[in-house]
Amino acid sequence: MKLTRLGASKTLLALSSGTGVTEIFYSYDTPVACQMSSGEIYKTDEYFSRTTSKHITQYLNGREAEKVEQAFFTQLVGA
């Protein structure tokens, strides 16, 4: 597991293989996007703020992501 600060309010958590998840992207303290080990990318369908929306767009960097409920990320991180 590796935690990388991408900016003042952005963090990327890279996970070890075998978890099914490659990385989880956080805006502020909230998980809002992830990439699965299968290559699928998901983003929250919940609107938090203009800044968080911008963070998600920067994380995706043009990649397509399926929208899922925020509860998906809550369950993913065990919060």
Coordinates of C-alpha atoms in Angstrom, one line a residue:
M1 CA 0.0 0.0 0.0
K2 CA 1.3 3.4 -1.0
L3 CA -0.2 6.8 -0.1
T4 CA 0.7 9.7 -2.5
R5 CA -0.3 13.3 -2.0
L6 CA -1.2 14.7 -5.5
G7 CA -1.9 18.2 -4.2
A8 CA -3.2 20.1 -1.2
S9 CA -6.5 18.3 -1.3
K10 CA -5.9 15.2 -3.5
T11 CA -4.5 11.8 -2.5
L12 CA -4.0 8.6 -4.3
L13 CA -3.9 5.3 -2.4
A14 CA -2.2 2.5 -4.4
L15 CA -3.1 -1.0 -3.1
S16 CA -1.2 -4.3 -3.3
S17 CA -2.3 -6.8 -5.8
G18 CA -4.8 -9.4 -4.7
T19 CA -7.3 -6.8 -3.4
G20 CA -9.2 -6.4 -6.6
V21 CA -8.5 -2.6 -6.5
T22 CA -5.4 -1.0 -8.0
E23 CA -6.0 2.5 -6.6
I24 CA -8.4 4.7 -4.8
F25 CA -8.5 8.5 -5.4
Y26 CA -9.5 10.9 -2.6
S27 CA -10.6 14.5 -2.8
Y28 CA -10.1 16.0 0.6
D29 CA -10.8 13.0 2.9
T30 CA -13.5 11.4 0.6
P31 CA -12.9 8.5 -1.7
V32 CA -14.5 9.6 -5.0
A33 CA -12.9 7.4 -7.8
C34 CA -11.0 4.2 -8.2
Q35 CA -9.4 1.8 -10.7
M36 CA -10.0 -1.9 -10.3
S37 CA -7.3 -4.5 -11.0
S38 CA -9.4 -5.5 -14.0
G39 CA -8.9 -2.0 -15.5
E40 CA -12.4 -0.7 -14.9
I41 CA -12.6 2.8 -13.5
Y42 CA -15.4 4.1 -11.3
K43 CA -16.3 7.6 -10.1
T44 CA -18.9 8.8 -7.6
D45 CA -22.3 9.9 -8.9
E46 CA -22.6 12.3 -5.9
Y47 CA -21.9 16.0 -6.3
F48 CA -19.7 17.3 -3.5
S49 CA -18.3 20.6 -4.8
R50 CA -17.0 22.2 -7.9
T51 CA -13.4 21.6 -6.6
T52 CA -14.0 17.9 -6.1
S53 CA -15.5 17.6 -9.6
K54 CA -12.4 19.2 -10.9
H55 CA -10.2 16.8 -8.9
I56 CA -12.1 13.8 -10.4
T57 CA -11.6 15.2 -13.9
Q58 CA -7.9 15.7 -13.3
Y59 CA -7.6 12.1 -11.9
L60 CA -9.4 10.6 -14.9
N61 CA -7.3 12.6 -17.3
G62 CA -9.6 11.8 -20.3
R63 CA -10.3 8.2 -19.3
E64 CA -13.9 7.0 -19.2
A65 CA -15.4 6.0 -15.8
E66 CA -18.6 4.4 -14.8
K67 CA -20.7 6.4 -12.3
V68 CA -21.5 4.5 -9.1
E69 CA -23.2 5.4 -5.8
Q70 CA -21.0 6.9 -3.1
A71 CA -21.8 3.9 -1.0
F72 CA -19.7 1.8 -3.3
F73 CA -16.6 3.8 -2.2
T74 CA -17.6 3.8 1.4
Q75 CA -17.9 0.0 1.3
L76 CA -14.6 -0.3 -0.6
V77 CA -12.6 1.6 2.1
G78 CA -14.5 0.1 5.0
A79 CA -15.7 3.4 6.3

